[in-house]
Short mmCIF file of C-alpha atoms and ligand atoms in Angstrom, two decimals:
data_model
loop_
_atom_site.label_atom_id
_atom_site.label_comp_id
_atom_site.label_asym_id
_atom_site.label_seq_id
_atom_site.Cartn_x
_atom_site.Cartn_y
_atom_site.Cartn_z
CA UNK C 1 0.00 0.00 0.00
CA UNK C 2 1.30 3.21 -1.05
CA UNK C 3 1.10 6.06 1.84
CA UNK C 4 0.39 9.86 0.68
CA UNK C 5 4.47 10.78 0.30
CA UNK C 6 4.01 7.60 -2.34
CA UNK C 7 6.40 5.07 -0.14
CA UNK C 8 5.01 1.52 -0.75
CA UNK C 9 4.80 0.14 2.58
CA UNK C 10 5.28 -3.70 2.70
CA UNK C 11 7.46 -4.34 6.12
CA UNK C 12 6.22 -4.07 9.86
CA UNK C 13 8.48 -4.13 13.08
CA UNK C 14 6.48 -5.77 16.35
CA UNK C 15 7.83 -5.51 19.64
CA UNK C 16 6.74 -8.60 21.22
CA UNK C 17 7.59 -7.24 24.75
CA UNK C 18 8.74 -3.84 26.43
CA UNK C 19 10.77 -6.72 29.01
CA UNK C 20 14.67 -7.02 28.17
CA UNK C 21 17.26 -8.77 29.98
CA UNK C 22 19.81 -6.19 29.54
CA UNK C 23 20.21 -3.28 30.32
CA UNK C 24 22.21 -0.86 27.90
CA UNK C 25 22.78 2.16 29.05
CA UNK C 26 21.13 4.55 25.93
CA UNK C 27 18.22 2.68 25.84
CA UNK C 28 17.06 1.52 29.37
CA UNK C 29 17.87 2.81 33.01
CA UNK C 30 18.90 0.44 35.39
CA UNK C 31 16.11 0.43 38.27
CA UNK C 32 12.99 2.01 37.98
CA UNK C 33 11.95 0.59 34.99
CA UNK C 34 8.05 0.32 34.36
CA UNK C 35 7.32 -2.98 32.53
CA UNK C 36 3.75 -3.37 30.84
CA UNK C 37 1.52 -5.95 32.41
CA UNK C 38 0.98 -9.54 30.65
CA UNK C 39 -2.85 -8.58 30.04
CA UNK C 40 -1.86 -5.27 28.49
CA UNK C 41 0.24 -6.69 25.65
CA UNK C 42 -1.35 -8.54 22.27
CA UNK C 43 -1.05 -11.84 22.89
CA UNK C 44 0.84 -13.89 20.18
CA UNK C 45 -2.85 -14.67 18.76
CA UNK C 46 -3.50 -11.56 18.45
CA UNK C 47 -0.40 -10.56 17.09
CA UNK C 48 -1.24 -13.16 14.37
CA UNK C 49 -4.23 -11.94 13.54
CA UNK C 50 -2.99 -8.73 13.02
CA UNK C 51 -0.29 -9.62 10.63
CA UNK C 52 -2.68 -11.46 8.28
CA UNK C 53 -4.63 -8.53 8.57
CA UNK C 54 -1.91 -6.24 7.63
CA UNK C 55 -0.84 -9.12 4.89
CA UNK C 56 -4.00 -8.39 2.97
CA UNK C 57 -2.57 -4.75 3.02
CA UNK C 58 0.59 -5.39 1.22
CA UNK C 59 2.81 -6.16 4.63
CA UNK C 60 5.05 -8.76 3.11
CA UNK C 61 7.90 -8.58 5.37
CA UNK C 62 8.33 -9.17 9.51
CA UNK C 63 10.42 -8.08 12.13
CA UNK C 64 9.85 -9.26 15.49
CA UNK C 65 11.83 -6.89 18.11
CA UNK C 66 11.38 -5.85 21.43
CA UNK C 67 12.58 -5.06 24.17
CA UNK C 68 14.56 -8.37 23.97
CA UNK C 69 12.02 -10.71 21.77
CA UNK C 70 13.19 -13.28 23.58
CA UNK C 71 12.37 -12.78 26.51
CA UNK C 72 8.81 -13.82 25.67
CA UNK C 73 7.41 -17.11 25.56
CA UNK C 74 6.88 -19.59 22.36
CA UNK C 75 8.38 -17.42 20.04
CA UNK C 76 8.88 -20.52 17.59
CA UNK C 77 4.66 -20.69 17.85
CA UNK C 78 4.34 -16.99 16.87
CA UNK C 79 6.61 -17.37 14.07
CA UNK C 80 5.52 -21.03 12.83
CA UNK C 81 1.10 -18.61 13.06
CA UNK C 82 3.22 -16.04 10.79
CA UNK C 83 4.88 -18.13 8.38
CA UNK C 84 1.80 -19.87 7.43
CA UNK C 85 0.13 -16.43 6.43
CA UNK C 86 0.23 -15.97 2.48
CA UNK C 87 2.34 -13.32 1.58
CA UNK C 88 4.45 -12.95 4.31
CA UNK C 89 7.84 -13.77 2.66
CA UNK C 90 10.56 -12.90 4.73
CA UNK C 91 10.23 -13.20 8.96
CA UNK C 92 13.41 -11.99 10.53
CA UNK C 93 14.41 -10.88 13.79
CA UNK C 94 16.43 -8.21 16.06
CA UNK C 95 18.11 -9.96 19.30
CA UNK C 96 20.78 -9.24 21.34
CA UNK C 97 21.63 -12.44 21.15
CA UNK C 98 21.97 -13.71 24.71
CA UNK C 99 19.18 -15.94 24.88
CA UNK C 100 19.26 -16.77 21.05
CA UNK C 101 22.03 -20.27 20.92
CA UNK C 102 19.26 -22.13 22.65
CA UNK C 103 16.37 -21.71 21.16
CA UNK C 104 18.09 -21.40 17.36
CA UNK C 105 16.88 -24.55 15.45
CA UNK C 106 13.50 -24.30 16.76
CA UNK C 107 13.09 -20.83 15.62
CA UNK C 108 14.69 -21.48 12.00
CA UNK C 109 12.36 -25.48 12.02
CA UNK C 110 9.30 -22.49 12.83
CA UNK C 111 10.08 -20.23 9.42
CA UNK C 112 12.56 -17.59 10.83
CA UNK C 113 14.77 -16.35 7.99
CA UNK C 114 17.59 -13.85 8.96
CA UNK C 115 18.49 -12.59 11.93
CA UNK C 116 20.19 -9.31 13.50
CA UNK C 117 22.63 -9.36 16.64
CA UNK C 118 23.37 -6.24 18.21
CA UNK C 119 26.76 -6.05 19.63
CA UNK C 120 28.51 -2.84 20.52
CA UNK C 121 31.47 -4.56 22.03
CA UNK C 122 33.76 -7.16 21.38
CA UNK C 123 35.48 -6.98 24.56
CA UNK C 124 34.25 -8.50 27.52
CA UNK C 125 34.39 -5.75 30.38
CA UNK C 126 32.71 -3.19 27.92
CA UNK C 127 30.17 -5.40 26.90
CA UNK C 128 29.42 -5.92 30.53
CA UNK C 129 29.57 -2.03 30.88
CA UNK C 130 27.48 -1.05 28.26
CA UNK C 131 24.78 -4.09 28.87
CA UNK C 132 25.46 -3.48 32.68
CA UNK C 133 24.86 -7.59 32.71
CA UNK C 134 25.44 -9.25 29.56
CA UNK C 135 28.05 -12.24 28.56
CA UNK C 136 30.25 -11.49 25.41
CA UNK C 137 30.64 -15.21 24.92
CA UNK C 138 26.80 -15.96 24.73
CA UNK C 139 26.37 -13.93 22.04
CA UNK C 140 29.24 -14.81 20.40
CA UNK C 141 27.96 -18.50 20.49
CA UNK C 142 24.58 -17.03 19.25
CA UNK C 143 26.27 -15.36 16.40
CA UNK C 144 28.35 -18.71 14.97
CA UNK C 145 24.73 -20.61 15.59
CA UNK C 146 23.31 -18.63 12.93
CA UNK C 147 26.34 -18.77 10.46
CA UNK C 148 25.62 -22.59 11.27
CA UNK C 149 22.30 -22.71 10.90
CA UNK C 150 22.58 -21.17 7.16
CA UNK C 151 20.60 -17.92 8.30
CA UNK C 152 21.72 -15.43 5.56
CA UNK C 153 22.48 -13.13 5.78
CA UNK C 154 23.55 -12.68 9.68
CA UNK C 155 23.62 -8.89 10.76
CA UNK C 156 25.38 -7.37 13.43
CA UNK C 157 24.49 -3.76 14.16
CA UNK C 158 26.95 -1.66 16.34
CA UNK C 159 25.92 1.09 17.65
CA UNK C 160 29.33 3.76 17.25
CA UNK C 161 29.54 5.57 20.44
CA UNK C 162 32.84 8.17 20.51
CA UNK C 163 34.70 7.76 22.89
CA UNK C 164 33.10 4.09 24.20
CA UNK C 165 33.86 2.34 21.14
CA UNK C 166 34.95 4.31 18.39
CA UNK C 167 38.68 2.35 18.91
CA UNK C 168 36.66 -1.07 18.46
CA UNK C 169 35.43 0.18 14.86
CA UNK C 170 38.51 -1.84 13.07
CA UNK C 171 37.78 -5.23 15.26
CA UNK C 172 33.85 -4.72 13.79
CA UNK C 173 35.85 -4.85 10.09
CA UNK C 174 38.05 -7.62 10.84
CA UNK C 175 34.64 -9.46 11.93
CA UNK C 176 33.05 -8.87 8.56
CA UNK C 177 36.53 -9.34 6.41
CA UNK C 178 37.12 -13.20 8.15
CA UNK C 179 33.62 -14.32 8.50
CA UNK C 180 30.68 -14.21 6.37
CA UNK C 181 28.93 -11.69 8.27
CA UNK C 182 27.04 -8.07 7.35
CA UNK C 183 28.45 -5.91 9.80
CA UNK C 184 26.49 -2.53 10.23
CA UNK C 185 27.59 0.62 11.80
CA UNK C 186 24.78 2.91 13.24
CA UNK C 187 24.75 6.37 14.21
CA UNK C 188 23.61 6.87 17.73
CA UNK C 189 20.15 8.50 18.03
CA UNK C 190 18.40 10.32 20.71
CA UNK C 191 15.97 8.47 21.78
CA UNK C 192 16.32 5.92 24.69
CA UNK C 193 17.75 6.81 28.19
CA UNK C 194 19.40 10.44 27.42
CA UNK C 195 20.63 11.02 30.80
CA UNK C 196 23.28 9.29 29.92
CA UNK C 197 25.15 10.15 26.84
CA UNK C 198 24.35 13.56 24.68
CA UNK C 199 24.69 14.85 21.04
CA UNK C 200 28.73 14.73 21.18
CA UNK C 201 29.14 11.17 21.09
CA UNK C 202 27.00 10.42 17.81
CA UNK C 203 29.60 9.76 15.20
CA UNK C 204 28.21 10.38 11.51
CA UNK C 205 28.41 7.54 9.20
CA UNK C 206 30.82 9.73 6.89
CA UNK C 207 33.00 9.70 9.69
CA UNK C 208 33.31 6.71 10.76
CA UNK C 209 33.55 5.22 6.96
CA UNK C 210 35.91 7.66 6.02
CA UNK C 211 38.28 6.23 9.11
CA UNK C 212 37.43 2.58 7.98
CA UNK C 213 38.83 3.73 4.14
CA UNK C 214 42.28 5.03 5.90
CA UNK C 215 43.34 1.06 6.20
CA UNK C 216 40.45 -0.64 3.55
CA UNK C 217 39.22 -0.42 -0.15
CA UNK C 218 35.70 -0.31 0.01
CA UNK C 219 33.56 -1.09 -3.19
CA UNK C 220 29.87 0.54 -3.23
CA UNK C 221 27.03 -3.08 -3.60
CA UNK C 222 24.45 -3.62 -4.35
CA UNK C 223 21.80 -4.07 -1.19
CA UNK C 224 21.73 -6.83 1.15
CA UNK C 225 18.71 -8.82 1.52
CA UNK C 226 16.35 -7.14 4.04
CA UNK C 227 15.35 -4.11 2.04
CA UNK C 228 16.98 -1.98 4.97
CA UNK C 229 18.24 1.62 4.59
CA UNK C 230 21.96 0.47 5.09
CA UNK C 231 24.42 1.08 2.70
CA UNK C 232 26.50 -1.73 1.97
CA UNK C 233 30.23 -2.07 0.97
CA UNK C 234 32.27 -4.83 0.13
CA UNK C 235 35.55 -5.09 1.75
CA UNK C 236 38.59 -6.42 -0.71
CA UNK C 237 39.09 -10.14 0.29
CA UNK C 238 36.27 -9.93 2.67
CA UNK C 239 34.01 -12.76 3.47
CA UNK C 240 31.11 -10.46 4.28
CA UNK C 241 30.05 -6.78 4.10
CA UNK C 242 29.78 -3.22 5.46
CA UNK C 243 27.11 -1.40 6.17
CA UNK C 244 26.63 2.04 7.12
CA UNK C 245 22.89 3.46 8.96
CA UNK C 246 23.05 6.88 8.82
CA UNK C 247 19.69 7.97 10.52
CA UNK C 248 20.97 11.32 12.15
CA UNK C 249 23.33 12.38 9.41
CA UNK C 250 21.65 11.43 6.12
CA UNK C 251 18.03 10.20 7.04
CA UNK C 252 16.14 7.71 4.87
CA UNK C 253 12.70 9.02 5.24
CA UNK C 254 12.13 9.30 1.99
CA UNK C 255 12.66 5.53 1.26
CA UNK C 256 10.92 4.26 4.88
CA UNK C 257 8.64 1.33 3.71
CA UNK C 258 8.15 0.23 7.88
CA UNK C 259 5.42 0.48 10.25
CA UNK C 260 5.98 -0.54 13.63
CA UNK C 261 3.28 -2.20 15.88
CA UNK C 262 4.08 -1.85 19.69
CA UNK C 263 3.71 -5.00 22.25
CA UNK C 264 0.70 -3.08 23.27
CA UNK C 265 -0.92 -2.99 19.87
CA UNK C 266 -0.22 0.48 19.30
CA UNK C 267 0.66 0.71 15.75
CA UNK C 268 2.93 3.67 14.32
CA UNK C 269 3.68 5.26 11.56
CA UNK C 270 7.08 6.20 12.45
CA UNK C 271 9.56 5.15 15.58
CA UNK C 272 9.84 9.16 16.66
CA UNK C 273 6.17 10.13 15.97
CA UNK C 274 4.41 9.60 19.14
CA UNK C 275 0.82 9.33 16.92
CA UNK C 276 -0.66 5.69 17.56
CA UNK C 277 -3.80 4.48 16.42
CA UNK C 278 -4.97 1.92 18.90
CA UNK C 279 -5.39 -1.76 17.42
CA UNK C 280 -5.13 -3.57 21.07
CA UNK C 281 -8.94 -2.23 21.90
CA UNK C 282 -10.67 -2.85 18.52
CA UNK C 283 -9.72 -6.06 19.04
CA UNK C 284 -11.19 -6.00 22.05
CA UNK C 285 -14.65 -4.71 21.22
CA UNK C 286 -14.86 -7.47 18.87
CA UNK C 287 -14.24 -4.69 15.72
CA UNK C 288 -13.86 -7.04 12.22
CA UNK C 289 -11.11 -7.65 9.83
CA UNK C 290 -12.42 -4.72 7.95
CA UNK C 291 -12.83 -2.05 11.04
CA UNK C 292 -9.27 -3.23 12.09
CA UNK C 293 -7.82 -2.77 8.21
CA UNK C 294 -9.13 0.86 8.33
CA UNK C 295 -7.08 1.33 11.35
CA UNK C 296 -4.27 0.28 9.74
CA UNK C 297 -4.52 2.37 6.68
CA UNK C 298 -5.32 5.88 9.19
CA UNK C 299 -1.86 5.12 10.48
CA UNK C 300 -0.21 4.52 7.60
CA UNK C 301 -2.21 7.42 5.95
CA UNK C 302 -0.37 9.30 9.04
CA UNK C 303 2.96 8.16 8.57
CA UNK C 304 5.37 11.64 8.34
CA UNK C 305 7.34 12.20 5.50
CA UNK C 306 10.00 12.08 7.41
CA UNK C 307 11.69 12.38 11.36
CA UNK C 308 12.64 15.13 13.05
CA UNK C 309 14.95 13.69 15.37
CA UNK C 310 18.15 15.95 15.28
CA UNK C 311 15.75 18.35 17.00
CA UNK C 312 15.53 15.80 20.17
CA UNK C 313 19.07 16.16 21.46
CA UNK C 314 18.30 16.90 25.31
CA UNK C 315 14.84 16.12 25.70
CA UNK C 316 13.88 12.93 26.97
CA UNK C 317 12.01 10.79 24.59
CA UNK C 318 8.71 9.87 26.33
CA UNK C 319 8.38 6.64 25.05
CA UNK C 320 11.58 4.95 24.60
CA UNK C 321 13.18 2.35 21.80
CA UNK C 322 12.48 -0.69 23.62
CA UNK C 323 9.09 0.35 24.59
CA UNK C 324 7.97 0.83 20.87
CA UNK C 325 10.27 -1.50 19.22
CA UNK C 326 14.15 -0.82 17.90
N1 LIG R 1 16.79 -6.08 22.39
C1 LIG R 1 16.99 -6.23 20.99
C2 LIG R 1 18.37 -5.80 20.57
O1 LIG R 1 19.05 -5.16 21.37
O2 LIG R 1 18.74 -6.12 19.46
C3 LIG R 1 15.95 -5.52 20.14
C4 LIG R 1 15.49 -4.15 20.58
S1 LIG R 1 16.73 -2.89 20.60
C5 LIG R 1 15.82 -1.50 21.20
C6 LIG R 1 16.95 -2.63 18.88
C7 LIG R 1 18.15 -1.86 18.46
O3 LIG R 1 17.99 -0.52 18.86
C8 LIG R 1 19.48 -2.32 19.04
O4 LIG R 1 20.37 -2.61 17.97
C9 LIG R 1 19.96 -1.12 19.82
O5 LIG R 1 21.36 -1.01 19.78
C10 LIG R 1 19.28 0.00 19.08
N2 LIG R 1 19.20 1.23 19.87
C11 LIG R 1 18.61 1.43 21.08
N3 LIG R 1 18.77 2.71 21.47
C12 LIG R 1 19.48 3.33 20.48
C13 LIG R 1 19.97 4.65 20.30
N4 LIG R 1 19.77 5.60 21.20
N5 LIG R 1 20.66 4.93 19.16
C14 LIG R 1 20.86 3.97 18.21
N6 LIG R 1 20.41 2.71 18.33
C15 LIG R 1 19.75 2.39 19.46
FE1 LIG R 2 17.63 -4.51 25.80
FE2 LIG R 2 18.06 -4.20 23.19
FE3 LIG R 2 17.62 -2.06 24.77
FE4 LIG R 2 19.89 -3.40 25.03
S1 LIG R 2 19.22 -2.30 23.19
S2 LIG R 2 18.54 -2.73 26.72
S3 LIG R 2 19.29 -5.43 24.62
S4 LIG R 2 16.18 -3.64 24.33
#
């Protein structure tokens, strides 16, 4: 379905829970954290329904997120409701990968395609600091299940943070240049906890590829499945790719295709537009396929032409990342 700036919008994100075992320091605090109640949040069922709903609106592709996804229960069930739903073709998923080595053939034997780790740190005391709790090696493990597992193509996004782990940006290459991984560097937004770290450490994309270039040949390819708004690279002898997100410095707007539907069935046009139409209570008060398909095409009828988020340095973000879905 095409929304009134003409974007064809095929691809929705659900958080399937606020909940997250970590704890990373721009996106959640570390006490004090408000956590939705099981009855509030669609229940996979629901979450179903909604997605065939959206199907028969042109959503083709899925991206279950969170919070940590998870973190929630069965899943392998949602994902094995979602694959069955003609013309869903692609069912992929953003983890931080702690929980993920477990649970990995069950979720690929359900229909799961590709998968995302996020990893801002290859070294164990900073990914400790930075997760305040998580375990380097458990992701690790989660990331070499999926290159197992055949999931192409395996993402990692890294979040560049100057003066955190701006020196790590060469041990992110050497990950993409030995194994056949899609490495992605992301500029730091404002939205999340921003208490803790301000405008100065967001490194643009330009920078950061322009120090990458000082020791590499990069080569401008063609995109990597997933339809994202990266901008890939190949790296000369590599076994995967580069990709740069460049949401503060160069936003995609333009080409946004996404809708995002939050664990409480608030659906959104946009991740920094706090508009939501509410899908949680039509479904409720019994509303039908149709009601609810109006509801979906009001939001995406709403959807901005684009974000406005270099004008949120400073202000905390009401609703945070993991509450409506990285
Ligand atoms: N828990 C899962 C994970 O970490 O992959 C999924 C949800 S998380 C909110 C999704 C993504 O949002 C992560 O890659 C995280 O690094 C990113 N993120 C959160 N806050 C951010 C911020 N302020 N700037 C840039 N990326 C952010
Ligand atoms: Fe949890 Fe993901 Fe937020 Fe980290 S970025 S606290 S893993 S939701």
């Amino acid at each position: 379905m095409l929304d009134k700036h003409e974007r064809n919008i095929n691809y929705m994100r659900i958080s399937l829970t606020d909940r997250c075992n970590l704890r990373c320091r721009y996106c959640m605090p570390e006490t004090g954290v408000d956590n939705l109640s099981h009855y509030s949040i669609l229940s996979l069922e629901e979450m179903a329904k909604l997605v065939r709903i959206a199907s028969e609106l042109g959503i083709q592709k899925i991206r279950l997120t969170g919070g940590e996804p998870l973190v929630r229960r069965n899943v392998p069930q949602l994902i094995s409701y979602i694959a069955q739903i003609p013309g869903i073709d692609d069912i992929a998923l953003t983890t931080n990968g702690t929980l993920f080595a477990a649970l990995a053939e069950e979720l690929k034997t359900a229909g799961l395609n590709r998968v995302n780790f996020s990893l801002d740190s290859l070294v164990p005391e900073k990914f400790k600091y930075i997760t305040r709790r998580g375990d380097l090696s458990k992701v690790k493990e989660a990331i070499f299940e999926a290159l197992e597992l055949d999931m192409h193509p395996v993402k990692i996004n890294m979040v560049v943070i100057r003066g955190f782990n701006d020196d790590e940006i060469i041990d992110f290459v050497e990950l993409a240049r030995k194994y056949p991984l899609h490495v992605r560097f992301i500029e730091f937004m404002p939205v999340g906890d921003l208490l803790f770290w301000k405008q100065d450490r967001m490194m643009p994309s330009q920078d950061i590829k322009a120090y990458i270039e000082e020791s590499y040949a990069l080569t401008p390819q063609k995109n990597i499945l997933g339809n994202g708004p990266a901008r890939y690279y190949s790296l000369e002898g590599g076994e995967g790719s580069l990709g740069f997100i460049s949401p503060m410095s160069n936003h995609f707007c333009g080409e946004c295709n996404r809708i995002r539907l939050t664990a409480e069935g608030g659906l959104r046009g946009c991740l920094y537009d706090k508009r939501e139409v509410n899908l949680k209570t039509a479904l409720k008060n019994g509303s039908s396929d149709e009601e609810i398909k109006e509801l979906f095409i009001r939001a995406i009828k709403a959807k901005p032409s684009r974000h406005h988020m270099n004008n949120g340095w400073g202000e905390e973000n009401k609703r945070k990342m993991y509450q409506i879905g990285g």
